Short mmCIF file of C-alpha atoms and ligand atoms in Angstrom, two decimals:
data_model
loop_
_atom_site.label_atom_id
_atom_site.label_comp_id
_atom_site.label_asym_id
_atom_site.label_seq_id
_atom_site.Cartn_x
_atom_site.Cartn_y
_atom_site.Cartn_z
CA UNK X 217 -48.17 -29.95 -10.22
CA UNK X 218 -44.47 -29.00 -10.50
CA UNK X 219 -44.35 -25.27 -10.36
CA UNK X 220 -40.70 -25.06 -11.13
CA UNK X 221 -38.92 -27.12 -13.71
CA UNK X 222 -35.19 -27.06 -13.91
CA UNK X 223 -33.49 -28.49 -16.96
CA UNK X 224 -30.05 -29.73 -16.28
CA UNK X 225 -27.43 -30.91 -18.70
CA UNK X 226 -24.49 -32.78 -17.24
CA UNK X 227 -21.65 -35.16 -17.76
CA UNK X 228 -23.19 -38.48 -16.98
CA UNK X 229 -20.32 -40.74 -17.81
CA UNK X 230 -17.42 -39.24 -15.90
CA UNK X 231 -18.09 -41.20 -12.74
CA UNK X 232 -15.04 -43.38 -12.39
CA UNK X 233 -13.01 -42.87 -15.51
CA UNK X 234 -11.57 -39.57 -16.56
CA UNK X 235 -14.16 -39.26 -19.19
CA UNK X 236 -13.55 -38.85 -22.87
CA UNK X 237 -17.22 -38.82 -23.86
CA UNK X 238 -19.79 -36.35 -22.71
CA UNK X 239 -23.37 -37.41 -22.81
CA UNK X 240 -26.24 -35.25 -21.73
CA UNK X 241 -29.46 -36.23 -20.04
CA UNK X 242 -32.30 -34.12 -18.85
CA UNK X 243 -33.86 -34.55 -15.44
CA UNK X 244 -36.75 -32.80 -13.77
CA UNK X 245 -36.41 -31.20 -10.38
CA UNK X 246 -39.37 -29.85 -8.48
CA UNK X 247 -39.73 -27.50 -5.55
CA UNK X 248 -40.26 -30.61 -3.46
CA UNK X 249 -36.97 -32.10 -4.54
CA UNK X 250 -35.25 -28.93 -3.55
CA UNK X 251 -36.91 -28.88 -0.15
CA UNK X 252 -36.09 -32.54 0.53
CA UNK X 253 -32.62 -31.90 -0.74
CA UNK X 254 -32.07 -29.09 1.71
CA UNK X 255 -33.21 -31.28 4.62
CA UNK X 256 -30.95 -34.09 3.48
CA UNK X 257 -28.14 -31.59 3.06
CA UNK X 258 -28.40 -30.56 6.68
CA UNK X 259 -28.52 -34.21 7.79
CA UNK X 260 -25.40 -35.06 5.79
CA UNK X 261 -23.54 -32.11 7.20
CA UNK X 262 -24.64 -32.66 10.79
CA UNK X 263 -23.80 -36.38 10.64
CA UNK X 264 -20.42 -35.54 9.13
CA UNK X 265 -20.94 -37.87 6.20
CA UNK X 266 -17.51 -39.38 5.38
CA UNK X 267 -17.91 -39.22 1.60
CA UNK X 268 -18.89 -35.60 1.82
CA UNK X 269 -16.03 -34.73 4.14
CA UNK X 270 -13.49 -36.45 1.96
CA UNK X 271 -14.56 -34.26 -0.95
CA UNK X 272 -14.64 -31.17 1.25
CA UNK X 273 -11.15 -31.76 2.59
CA UNK X 274 -9.70 -32.36 -0.85
CA UNK X 275 -11.30 -29.18 -2.16
CA UNK X 276 -9.95 -27.15 0.73
CA UNK X 277 -6.53 -28.69 0.34
CA UNK X 278 -6.31 -28.11 -3.40
CA UNK X 279 -7.78 -24.61 -3.40
CA UNK X 280 -5.92 -23.70 -0.23
CA UNK X 281 -2.58 -24.77 -1.68
CA UNK X 282 -3.33 -23.01 -4.95
CA UNK X 283 -4.24 -19.88 -3.00
CA UNK X 284 -1.06 -20.04 -0.96
CA UNK X 285 1.05 -20.13 -4.12
CA UNK X 286 -0.94 -17.45 -5.88
CA UNK X 287 -0.66 -15.22 -2.82
CA UNK X 288 3.10 -15.77 -2.70
CA UNK X 289 3.34 -14.84 -6.37
CA UNK X 290 0.46 -12.42 -6.69
CA UNK X 291 0.97 -10.06 -3.73
CA UNK X 292 4.64 -9.25 -4.49
CA UNK X 293 3.88 -9.01 -8.21
CA UNK X 294 0.93 -6.70 -7.59
CA UNK X 295 3.01 -4.63 -5.17
CA UNK X 296 5.86 -4.20 -7.65
CA UNK X 297 3.46 -3.28 -10.44
CA UNK X 298 1.66 -0.81 -8.23
CA UNK X 299 4.77 0.79 -6.76
CA UNK X 300 7.25 1.04 -9.58
CA UNK X 301 7.31 2.38 -13.10
CA UNK X 302 9.23 0.30 -15.60
CA UNK X 303 9.30 -0.37 -19.31
CA UNK X 304 6.64 -2.86 -20.31
CA UNK X 305 4.51 -2.19 -17.23
CA UNK X 306 1.45 -1.27 -19.29
CA UNK X 307 1.78 -4.42 -21.32
CA UNK X 308 2.08 -6.47 -18.14
CA UNK X 309 -1.02 -4.79 -16.74
CA UNK X 310 -2.92 -5.64 -19.89
CA UNK X 311 -1.81 -9.27 -19.54
CA UNK X 312 -2.84 -9.28 -15.90
CA UNK X 313 -6.30 -7.90 -16.63
CA UNK X 314 -6.72 -10.52 -19.34
CA UNK X 315 -5.70 -13.17 -16.82
CA UNK X 316 -8.23 -11.85 -14.31
CA UNK X 317 -11.04 -12.59 -16.71
CA UNK X 318 -9.74 -15.86 -18.06
CA UNK X 319 -12.40 -18.59 -18.28
CA UNK X 320 -11.35 -21.50 -16.03
CA UNK X 321 -12.16 -24.03 -18.76
CA UNK X 322 -9.64 -22.41 -21.03
CA UNK X 323 -7.04 -22.54 -18.27
CA UNK X 324 -8.04 -26.20 -17.80
CA UNK X 325 -7.56 -26.87 -21.48
CA UNK X 326 -4.20 -25.16 -21.48
CA UNK X 327 -2.93 -27.05 -18.43
CA UNK X 328 -4.35 -30.26 -19.85
CA UNK X 329 -2.40 -29.81 -23.07
CA UNK X 330 0.78 -28.84 -21.24
CA UNK X 331 0.68 -31.72 -18.79
CA UNK X 332 -0.63 -34.52 -21.00
CA UNK X 333 1.93 -37.18 -21.69
CA UNK X 334 2.75 -35.83 -25.15
CA UNK X 335 2.48 -32.22 -24.13
CA UNK X 336 5.46 -29.88 -23.83
CA UNK X 337 5.76 -30.30 -20.07
CA UNK X 338 4.42 -33.84 -19.79
CA UNK X 339 7.15 -35.06 -22.12
CA UNK X 340 9.89 -33.82 -19.85
CA UNK X 341 9.00 -36.41 -17.25
CA UNK X 342 10.42 -34.32 -14.40
CA UNK X 343 9.28 -35.18 -10.93
CA UNK X 344 8.17 -31.63 -10.11
CA UNK X 345 5.81 -31.55 -13.08
CA UNK X 346 2.55 -33.09 -11.94
CA UNK X 347 0.67 -35.74 -13.87
CA UNK X 348 -2.80 -35.12 -15.18
CA UNK X 349 -5.70 -36.32 -13.04
CA UNK X 350 -3.91 -35.66 -9.77
CA UNK X 351 -4.59 -33.05 -7.05
CA UNK X 352 -1.25 -31.42 -7.98
CA UNK X 353 -2.47 -30.84 -11.53
CA UNK X 354 -5.58 -29.18 -10.13
CA UNK X 355 -3.42 -26.98 -7.90
CA UNK X 356 -1.47 -25.83 -10.95
CA UNK X 357 -4.64 -24.96 -12.85
CA UNK X 358 -6.22 -23.12 -9.91
CA UNK X 359 -3.02 -21.25 -9.28
CA UNK X 360 -3.08 -19.94 -12.83
CA UNK X 361 -6.71 -18.90 -12.38
CA UNK X 362 -6.25 -17.10 -9.07
CA UNK X 363 -2.86 -15.39 -9.15
CA UNK X 364 -3.85 -12.72 -11.70
CA UNK X 365 -6.78 -11.82 -9.45
CA UNK X 366 -4.57 -11.60 -6.38
CA UNK X 367 -1.95 -9.57 -8.26
CA UNK X 368 -4.48 -7.33 -10.00
CA UNK X 369 -6.42 -6.42 -6.87
CA UNK X 370 -3.20 -5.97 -4.89
CA UNK X 371 -1.90 -3.62 -7.57
CA UNK X 372 -5.10 -1.59 -7.51
CA UNK X 373 -4.99 -1.38 -3.72
CA UNK X 374 -1.36 -0.25 -3.71
CA UNK X 375 -2.05 2.35 -6.39
CA UNK X 376 -4.92 3.63 -4.26
CA UNK X 377 -2.59 4.64 -1.42
CA UNK X 378 -1.92 8.40 -1.32
CA UNK X 379 1.29 8.87 -3.37
CA UNK X 380 2.48 11.54 -0.92
CA UNK X 381 2.70 8.91 1.80
CA UNK X 382 5.84 7.40 0.32
CA UNK X 383 7.97 10.51 0.80
CA UNK X 384 6.51 11.26 4.19
CA UNK X 385 7.40 7.79 5.42
CA UNK X 386 10.88 8.19 3.97
CA UNK X 387 11.19 11.54 5.70
CA UNK X 388 10.65 9.72 8.99
CA UNK X 389 13.65 7.59 8.14
CA UNK X 390 12.17 4.58 6.37
CA UNK X 391 14.43 2.49 4.17
CA UNK X 392 13.21 1.45 0.75
CA UNK X 393 11.98 -1.84 2.16
CA UNK X 394 10.28 -0.20 5.15
CA UNK X 395 8.55 2.16 2.74
CA UNK X 396 7.20 -0.74 0.71
CA UNK X 397 5.97 -2.43 3.87
CA UNK X 398 4.27 0.80 5.00
CA UNK X 399 2.48 1.21 1.68
CA UNK X 400 1.38 -2.43 1.62
CA UNK X 401 0.19 -2.05 5.18
CA UNK X 402 -1.85 1.00 4.19
CA UNK X 403 -3.30 -1.08 1.36
CA UNK X 404 -3.94 -4.02 3.68
CA UNK X 405 -7.72 -4.02 3.27
CA UNK X 406 -7.32 -4.22 -0.49
CA UNK X 407 -4.64 -6.91 -0.22
CA UNK X 408 -6.95 -8.99 1.99
CA UNK X 409 -9.75 -8.48 -0.51
CA UNK X 410 -7.42 -9.66 -3.28
CA UNK X 411 -6.82 -12.90 -1.41
CA UNK X 412 -10.56 -13.37 -0.80
CA UNK X 413 -11.22 -12.78 -4.47
CA UNK X 414 -8.54 -15.29 -5.39
CA UNK X 415 -10.03 -17.92 -3.11
CA UNK X 416 -13.57 -17.23 -4.32
CA UNK X 417 -12.48 -17.68 -7.90
CA UNK X 418 -11.12 -21.17 -7.35
CA UNK X 419 -13.18 -22.77 -4.60
CA UNK X 420 -16.28 -22.40 -6.79
CA UNK X 421 -14.59 -23.12 -10.09
CA UNK X 422 -15.54 -26.27 -11.99
CA UNK X 423 -14.20 -26.09 -15.53
CA UNK X 424 -10.48 -26.41 -14.85
CA UNK X 425 -10.59 -29.05 -12.13
CA UNK X 426 -12.97 -31.13 -14.23
CA UNK X 427 -10.56 -31.13 -17.15
CA UNK X 428 -7.24 -31.63 -15.40
CA UNK X 429 -8.53 -33.59 -12.39
CA UNK X 430 -11.09 -35.76 -14.10
CA UNK X 431 -13.44 -35.99 -11.08
CA UNK X 432 -12.05 -39.35 -9.99
CA UNK X 433 -13.65 -40.74 -6.87
CA UNK X 434 -11.37 -40.67 -3.81
CA UNK X 435 -8.66 -38.95 -5.83
CA UNK X 436 -9.67 -35.80 -7.60
CA UNK X 437 -13.34 -35.32 -6.80
CA UNK X 438 -13.91 -31.76 -5.69
CA UNK X 439 -17.01 -30.04 -4.30
CA UNK X 440 -17.90 -28.49 -7.62
CA UNK X 441 -17.29 -31.54 -9.78
CA UNK X 442 -19.23 -33.64 -7.28
CA UNK X 443 -22.21 -31.32 -7.63
CA UNK X 444 -22.14 -31.77 -11.38
CA UNK X 445 -21.94 -35.53 -11.03
CA UNK X 446 -24.56 -35.97 -8.33
CA UNK X 447 -27.01 -33.71 -10.12
CA UNK X 448 -26.54 -35.83 -13.22
CA UNK X 449 -27.29 -38.97 -11.28
CA UNK X 450 -30.41 -37.36 -9.88
CA UNK X 451 -28.99 -37.16 -6.33
CA UNK X 452 -30.21 -33.66 -5.76
CA UNK X 453 -29.95 -33.92 -2.00
CA UNK X 454 -26.24 -34.69 -2.07
CA UNK X 455 -25.69 -32.05 -4.75
CA UNK X 456 -27.53 -29.50 -2.63
CA UNK X 457 -25.65 -30.51 0.50
CA UNK X 458 -22.41 -29.79 -1.30
CA UNK X 459 -23.87 -26.55 -2.59
CA UNK X 460 -24.75 -25.49 0.94
CA UNK X 461 -21.21 -26.31 2.07
CA UNK X 462 -19.75 -24.24 -0.75
CA UNK X 463 -21.91 -21.31 0.26
CA UNK X 464 -20.93 -21.77 3.89
CA UNK X 465 -17.24 -21.79 3.00
CA UNK X 466 -17.45 -18.50 1.16
CA UNK X 467 -19.51 -17.00 3.94
CA UNK X 468 -17.09 -18.09 6.66
CA UNK X 469 -14.08 -16.95 4.64
CA UNK X 470 -15.56 -13.53 4.14
CA UNK X 471 -16.56 -13.12 7.76
CA UNK X 472 -13.09 -14.18 8.91
CA UNK X 473 -11.42 -11.75 6.53
CA UNK X 474 -13.69 -8.91 7.59
CA UNK X 475 -12.88 -9.67 11.20
CA UNK X 476 -9.12 -9.61 10.51
CA UNK X 477 -9.58 -6.42 8.54
CA UNK X 478 -11.30 -4.80 11.51
CA UNK X 479 -8.49 -5.85 13.81
CA UNK X 480 -5.93 -4.14 11.59
CA UNK X 481 -7.29 -0.72 12.46
CA UNK X 482 -6.91 -0.54 16.20
CA UNK X 483 -3.87 -1.56 18.12
CA UNK P 289 28.98 29.10 16.24
CA UNK P 290 28.26 29.69 12.58
CA UNK P 291 29.29 26.17 11.74
CA UNK P 292 27.53 25.17 8.51
CA UNK P 293 25.40 22.06 8.59
CA UNK P 294 24.32 22.16 4.93
CA UNK P 295 26.42 23.34 2.03
CA UNK P 296 24.60 23.47 -1.31
CA UNK P 297 26.51 24.26 -4.49
CA UNK P 298 25.29 24.66 -8.06
CA UNK P 299 22.00 22.91 -7.40
CA UNK P 300 19.42 22.48 -10.13
CA UNK P 301 16.27 20.42 -10.01
CA UNK P 302 13.75 20.08 -12.81
CA UNK P 303 10.70 17.92 -13.37
CA UNK P 304 10.64 18.07 -17.14
CA UNK P 305 9.65 21.59 -18.11
CA UNK P 306 11.89 24.33 -16.75
CA UNK P 307 13.71 24.47 -13.44
CA UNK P 308 11.85 23.99 -10.19
CA UNK P 309 15.03 24.98 -8.38
CA UNK P 310 18.26 26.77 -9.29
CA UNK P 311 20.55 27.56 -6.36
CA UNK P 312 24.10 28.67 -6.98
CA UNK P 313 25.00 28.62 -3.34
CA UNK P 314 23.30 28.13 0.00
CA UNK P 315 24.85 27.50 3.41
CA UNK P 316 22.64 26.66 6.34
CA UNK P 317 24.13 27.19 9.80
CA UNK P 318 23.89 24.65 12.54
CA UNK P 319 21.34 25.72 15.14
CA UNK P 320 19.72 28.53 13.18
CA UNK P 321 16.11 29.09 12.20
CA UNK P 322 16.07 29.87 8.51
CA UNK P 323 12.78 31.04 7.07
CA UNK P 324 12.05 30.74 3.36
CA UNK P 325 9.38 32.92 1.91
CA UNK P 326 8.14 33.35 -1.62
CA UNK P 327 5.13 32.87 -3.84
CA UNK P 328 3.50 29.63 -4.81
CA UNK P 329 5.60 27.55 -7.17
CA UNK P 330 8.85 29.26 -6.18
CA UNK P 331 10.51 25.93 -5.35
CA UNK P 332 10.34 26.07 -1.54
CA UNK P 333 8.94 22.57 -1.07
CA UNK P 334 11.33 21.26 -3.70
CA UNK P 335 14.25 22.65 -1.72
CA UNK P 336 12.97 20.98 1.47
CA UNK P 337 12.72 17.61 -0.33
CA UNK P 338 16.37 17.96 -1.32
CA UNK P 339 17.34 18.95 2.24
CA UNK P 340 15.59 15.83 3.56
CA UNK P 341 17.36 13.74 0.87
CA UNK P 342 14.04 12.51 -0.50
CA UNK P 343 15.19 13.42 -3.99
CA UNK P 344 18.61 14.14 -5.41
CA UNK P 345 19.46 17.19 -7.50
CA UNK P 346 19.90 17.12 -11.28
CA UNK P 347 23.23 18.84 -10.84
CA UNK P 348 25.38 20.23 -8.05
CA UNK P 349 26.12 18.86 -4.62
CA UNK P 350 24.75 18.94 -1.10
CA UNK P 351 27.19 18.51 1.77
CA UNK P 352 25.65 17.52 5.08
CA UNK P 353 27.52 16.55 8.27
CA UNK P 354 30.57 15.40 6.40
CA UNK P 355 28.74 13.44 3.69
CA UNK P 356 27.86 14.57 0.20
CA UNK P 357 25.01 13.94 -2.21
CA UNK P 358 25.39 14.37 -5.94
CA UNK P 359 22.92 13.70 -8.76
CA UNK P 360 21.51 10.20 -8.48
CA UNK P 361 23.22 9.68 -5.13
CA UNK P 362 21.79 9.00 -1.72
CA UNK P 363 22.63 10.12 1.81
CA UNK P 364 23.67 7.36 4.22
CA UNK P 365 20.68 6.20 6.24
CA UNK P 366 21.91 7.27 9.67
CA UNK P 367 22.54 10.82 8.43
CA UNK P 368 19.24 10.97 6.59
CA UNK P 369 17.59 9.96 9.85
CA UNK P 370 18.83 13.12 11.56
CA UNK P 371 16.50 15.17 9.37
CA UNK P 372 12.75 15.10 9.15
CA UNK P 373 9.97 17.17 7.66
CA UNK P 374 6.57 18.42 8.72
CA UNK P 375 4.83 18.50 5.37
CA UNK P 376 2.56 21.07 3.85
CA UNK P 377 -0.17 18.45 3.51
CA UNK P 378 0.53 15.72 6.07
CA UNK P 379 -0.57 12.19 5.20
CA UNK P 380 -1.02 10.05 8.29
CA UNK P 381 -1.02 6.28 8.43
CA UNK P 382 -4.39 4.61 8.79
CA UNK P 383 -3.62 3.67 12.39
CA UNK P 384 -4.12 5.21 15.79
CA UNK P 385 -2.68 8.62 16.63
CA UNK P 386 -0.16 7.02 18.99
CA UNK P 387 0.90 4.50 16.36
CA UNK P 388 1.54 7.34 13.92
CA UNK P 389 3.75 9.13 16.40
CA UNK P 390 5.54 5.90 17.33
CA UNK P 391 6.13 4.97 13.69
CA UNK P 392 9.49 6.72 13.20
CA UNK P 393 10.82 5.11 16.38
CA UNK P 394 9.58 1.71 15.17
CA UNK P 395 11.55 2.23 11.96
CA UNK P 396 14.68 2.69 14.05
CA UNK P 397 13.88 -0.36 16.17
CA UNK P 398 13.27 1.78 19.23
CA UNK P 399 10.08 1.41 21.23
CA UNK P 400 10.08 4.27 23.68
CA UNK P 401 6.47 4.66 24.76
CA UNK P 402 7.10 7.57 27.13
CA UNK P 403 8.64 9.61 24.30
CA UNK P 404 5.47 9.09 22.28
CA UNK P 405 3.39 10.18 25.24
CA UNK P 406 5.40 13.30 25.90
CA UNK P 407 5.43 14.28 22.21
CA UNK P 408 1.64 13.99 22.18
CA UNK P 409 1.43 16.05 25.36
CA UNK P 410 3.65 18.69 23.83
CA UNK P 411 1.26 19.17 20.93
CA UNK P 412 -1.75 18.91 23.24
CA UNK P 413 -3.16 15.69 21.82
CA UNK P 414 -2.56 13.21 24.66
CA UNK P 415 -6.31 12.63 24.97
CA UNK P 416 -6.63 11.53 21.37
CA UNK P 417 -3.79 9.02 21.37
CA UNK P 418 -6.08 6.04 20.75
CA UNK P 419 -8.20 7.71 18.11
CA UNK P 420 -7.85 6.68 14.47
CA UNK P 421 -5.62 9.25 12.81
CA UNK P 422 -7.83 9.46 9.73
CA UNK P 423 -10.69 10.82 11.81
CA UNK P 424 -8.79 13.88 13.03
CA UNK P 425 -9.51 17.45 12.02
CA UNK P 426 -7.02 19.24 9.78
CA UNK P 427 -5.44 21.13 12.66
CA UNK P 428 -5.19 17.99 14.80
CA UNK P 429 -3.61 16.07 11.93
CA UNK P 430 -1.07 18.87 11.48
CA UNK P 431 -0.16 18.62 15.17
CA UNK P 432 0.20 14.82 14.91
CA UNK P 433 2.56 15.45 12.01
CA UNK P 434 4.58 17.71 14.28
CA UNK P 435 4.53 15.17 17.12
CA UNK P 436 5.75 12.36 14.86
CA UNK P 437 8.68 14.60 13.91
CA UNK P 438 9.45 15.75 17.48
CA UNK P 439 9.61 12.21 18.80
CA UNK P 440 12.64 11.62 16.59
CA UNK P 441 14.58 14.47 18.22
CA UNK P 442 15.94 15.52 14.83
CA UNK P 443 19.06 17.61 14.37
CA UNK P 444 17.30 19.31 11.48
CA UNK P 445 13.57 19.93 11.30
CA UNK P 446 12.11 21.11 8.02
CA UNK P 447 8.72 22.78 8.34
CA UNK P 448 6.64 23.31 5.20
CA UNK P 449 3.96 25.84 6.04
CA UNK P 450 3.19 24.07 9.30
CA UNK P 451 0.60 26.59 10.41
CA UNK P 452 -1.10 27.40 7.12
CA UNK P 453 -4.49 25.98 8.13
CA UNK P 454 -4.47 26.56 11.85
CA UNK P 455 -6.30 28.86 14.22
CA UNK P 456 -4.33 31.46 16.20
CA UNK P 457 -4.13 29.27 19.30
CA UNK P 458 -2.49 26.42 17.39
CA UNK P 459 -0.26 28.78 15.47
CA UNK P 460 1.06 30.08 18.78
CA UNK P 461 1.44 26.55 20.13
CA UNK P 462 3.42 25.34 17.13
CA UNK P 463 5.61 28.42 16.99
CA UNK P 464 6.38 27.94 20.68
CA UNK P 465 7.35 24.31 20.11
CA UNK P 466 9.56 25.24 17.18
CA UNK P 467 11.32 27.94 19.17
CA UNK P 468 11.85 25.58 22.10
CA UNK P 469 13.23 22.83 19.90
CA UNK P 470 15.69 25.32 18.48
CA UNK P 471 16.72 26.95 21.76
CA UNK P 472 16.77 23.96 24.10
CA UNK P 473 17.86 21.18 21.77
CA UNK P 474 19.89 23.22 19.34
CA UNK P 475 17.93 21.87 16.39
CA UNK P 476 18.39 23.55 13.02
CA UNK P 477 15.06 24.65 11.57
CA UNK P 478 14.17 25.51 8.01
CA UNK P 479 10.71 27.03 7.94
CA UNK P 480 8.75 27.65 4.78
CA UNK P 481 6.01 30.17 5.34
CA UNK P 482 3.74 32.52 3.45
CA UNK P 483 3.40 34.57 6.58
CA UNK P 484 5.94 37.38 6.72
CA UNK P 485 5.06 38.03 10.35
CA UNK P 486 5.78 34.44 11.28
CA UNK P 487 9.18 34.70 9.63
CA UNK P 488 9.77 37.89 11.58
CA UNK P 489 8.76 36.25 14.86
CA UNK P 490 10.84 33.10 14.49
CA UNK P 491 13.69 33.36 12.06
CA UNK P 492 17.32 34.29 12.49
CA UNK P 493 17.75 34.53 8.75
CA UNK P 494 15.23 34.86 5.97
CA UNK P 495 15.48 33.95 2.30
CA UNK P 496 13.20 35.02 -0.54
CA UNK P 497 12.65 32.53 -3.33
CA UNK P 498 11.30 33.39 -6.75
CA UNK P 499 10.99 31.04 -9.72
CA UNK P 500 13.35 28.50 -8.26
CA UNK P 501 16.01 31.03 -7.32
CA UNK P 502 17.10 32.39 -3.99
CA UNK P 503 16.75 36.12 -4.61
CA UNK P 504 18.01 37.30 -1.27
CA UNK P 505 19.20 35.70 1.92
CA UNK P 506 19.91 37.90 4.92
CA UNK P 507 19.77 38.24 8.67
CA UNK P 508 16.13 38.71 9.64
CA UNK P 509 16.52 42.31 10.68
CA UNK P 510 18.34 43.28 7.51
CA UNK P 511 15.87 41.32 5.39
CA UNK P 512 12.92 43.23 6.77
CA UNK P 513 14.47 46.63 7.47
CA UNK P 514 16.96 47.13 4.68
CA UNK P 515 16.49 44.57 1.92
CA UNK P 516 19.15 44.67 -0.77
CA UNK P 517 16.91 43.45 -3.60
CA UNK P 518 13.96 45.57 -4.73
CA UNK P 519 11.86 42.43 -5.06
CA UNK P 520 12.49 41.65 -1.40
CA UNK P 521 11.46 45.15 -0.46
CA UNK P 522 8.26 44.73 -2.43
CA UNK P 523 7.58 41.35 -0.87
CA UNK P 524 8.12 42.66 2.64
CA UNK P 525 5.72 45.53 1.96
CA UNK P 526 3.19 42.93 0.96
CA UNK P 527 3.19 43.81 -2.70
CA UNK P 528 2.93 41.27 -5.44
CA UNK P 529 6.31 40.38 -6.79
CA UNK P 530 5.24 37.65 -9.16
N1 ATP K 63 6.89 16.08 -8.40
C1 ATP K 63 6.79 17.10 -9.27
N2 ATP K 63 6.54 16.86 -10.57
C2 ATP K 63 6.45 17.88 -11.45
N3 ATP K 63 6.60 19.15 -11.13
C3 ATP K 63 6.86 19.46 -9.86
C4 ATP K 63 6.97 18.46 -8.86
N4 ATP K 63 7.23 19.06 -7.69
C5 ATP K 63 7.29 20.37 -7.95
N5 ATP K 63 7.06 20.63 -9.25
C6 ATP K 63 7.07 21.95 -9.87
O1 ATP K 63 8.17 22.64 -9.37
C7 ATP K 63 7.84 23.98 -9.10
C8 ATP K 63 8.14 24.31 -7.65
O2 ATP K 63 7.22 23.62 -6.83
P1 ATP K 63 7.25 23.67 -5.25
O3 ATP K 63 6.24 22.71 -4.75
O4 ATP K 63 8.63 23.50 -4.78
O5 ATP K 63 6.76 25.17 -4.97
P2 ATP K 63 6.47 25.86 -3.57
O6 ATP K 63 7.35 27.04 -3.50
O7 ATP K 63 6.52 24.88 -2.47
O8 ATP K 63 4.97 26.37 -3.77
P3 ATP K 63 3.76 26.44 -2.71
O9 ATP K 63 3.98 27.68 -1.93
O10 ATP K 63 2.53 26.53 -3.57
O11 ATP K 63 3.80 25.20 -1.88
C9 ATP K 63 6.39 24.15 -9.47
O12 ATP K 63 6.32 24.72 -10.76
C10 ATP K 63 5.85 22.74 -9.49
O13 ATP K 63 4.83 22.63 -10.43
MG1 MG K 64 5.16 24.05 -1.19
#
């Protein structure tokens, strides 16, 4: 009878403890499960299920904070790399491109090692260095994932602006700073896209937050890690509900950005 | 009268291979229209970039209104803001026509909407003020470039082949505006043109540039009627001199 069989491998033990062991089970999902799941998803969303909203809010908070920091670092960095020529620029670009394609799990591993109690940063015991399995640790990891994307796309956008514009703006009396602002403003669509890309890369990312956050209920459970968990427990409806929310978030973000983009043109 | 506004001495400018510009001496008078003619690659646009202080020379000095630029140096902002250029290939901001014309005023922290309006009327583009600048035709874009310069009421206006791609009506319009700016506002104009007739119509003095050098600089009448340099004579007759 089941027309579609989905084989799913998941972490089944990471429910309450930051898990050390990974064990895999296999469950069967049918078309019917998916259909029921979608209906349940809508019910959970419409009824504003508290468990779901807690996870949603934490995800938005963590990814939003990470995005804020990576925008603050990435846009100026991308602008400088796009606008100026300096020694070591090519090398920096190569590093940036590598960072743009970095697997989140590897970033997770790296942050995990740095922040763990015996790690280079964990040892320092400074208050600004976050502990593992906290939202702050997840912010750090997501920041590292997203800022190369923001910087890389910003750089490309800035480099795409007609190079003759710089002198023409200066000829109208722009200072160095006003010239930079004018070029960034010409590249605004690309800069907005860089921020969207940065957000997209972290809101849907699971590897890093799983490793440094640990998927702890009420503390570090994010939308993506919750999907992994609920699927493993066979709660396809909840998993799907979260999936639908994730899709909705990206859709809304993109629509909002496109709208802002459109506004930039006419004044 | 005959007060000099620019004094260039021993200028060289190079971009790696050879000299783009080599000027031993050039004085530009306040309130004159100086036309520069010469073949492609002669260094005309390069000279305008130096006169607008967008680049500094590799050697020599440029005196302007009591200040001086030497290699690696910069002109004080308020003096630099008395000069502007209408470029050979204008690049407009991806905004409305009006916003493009207002831009230079915005940079100076001055929001004079009526100036923008009258500059657009002067170039005959008042109807297009809300249109996106990137959707304009080449001739319209060139006129926006002129309007965004006019709105600044510059003491010096540098024009780099401002009518190269225009129809006769617009050529006449722009020449009229240039003449008016010079006569009524006393603006100093440096006009680069490939059109000998345009130089004849507008300029008080004309200079011929060849391979980065100023071959001859003379009063317009002398330049056309009794050129001192044989290359100028050839150029005026419309012969190839390069
Ligand atoms: N930014 C630059 N980098 C390298 N070379 C340049 C640059 N600008 C100008 N040159 C060179 O300097 C020389 C003079 O160029 P310039 O643009 O001043 O000529 P022009 O007289 O304006 O010519 P045209 O009539 O074709 O506009 C040319 O050989 C050009 O290739
Ligand atoms: Mg030129």
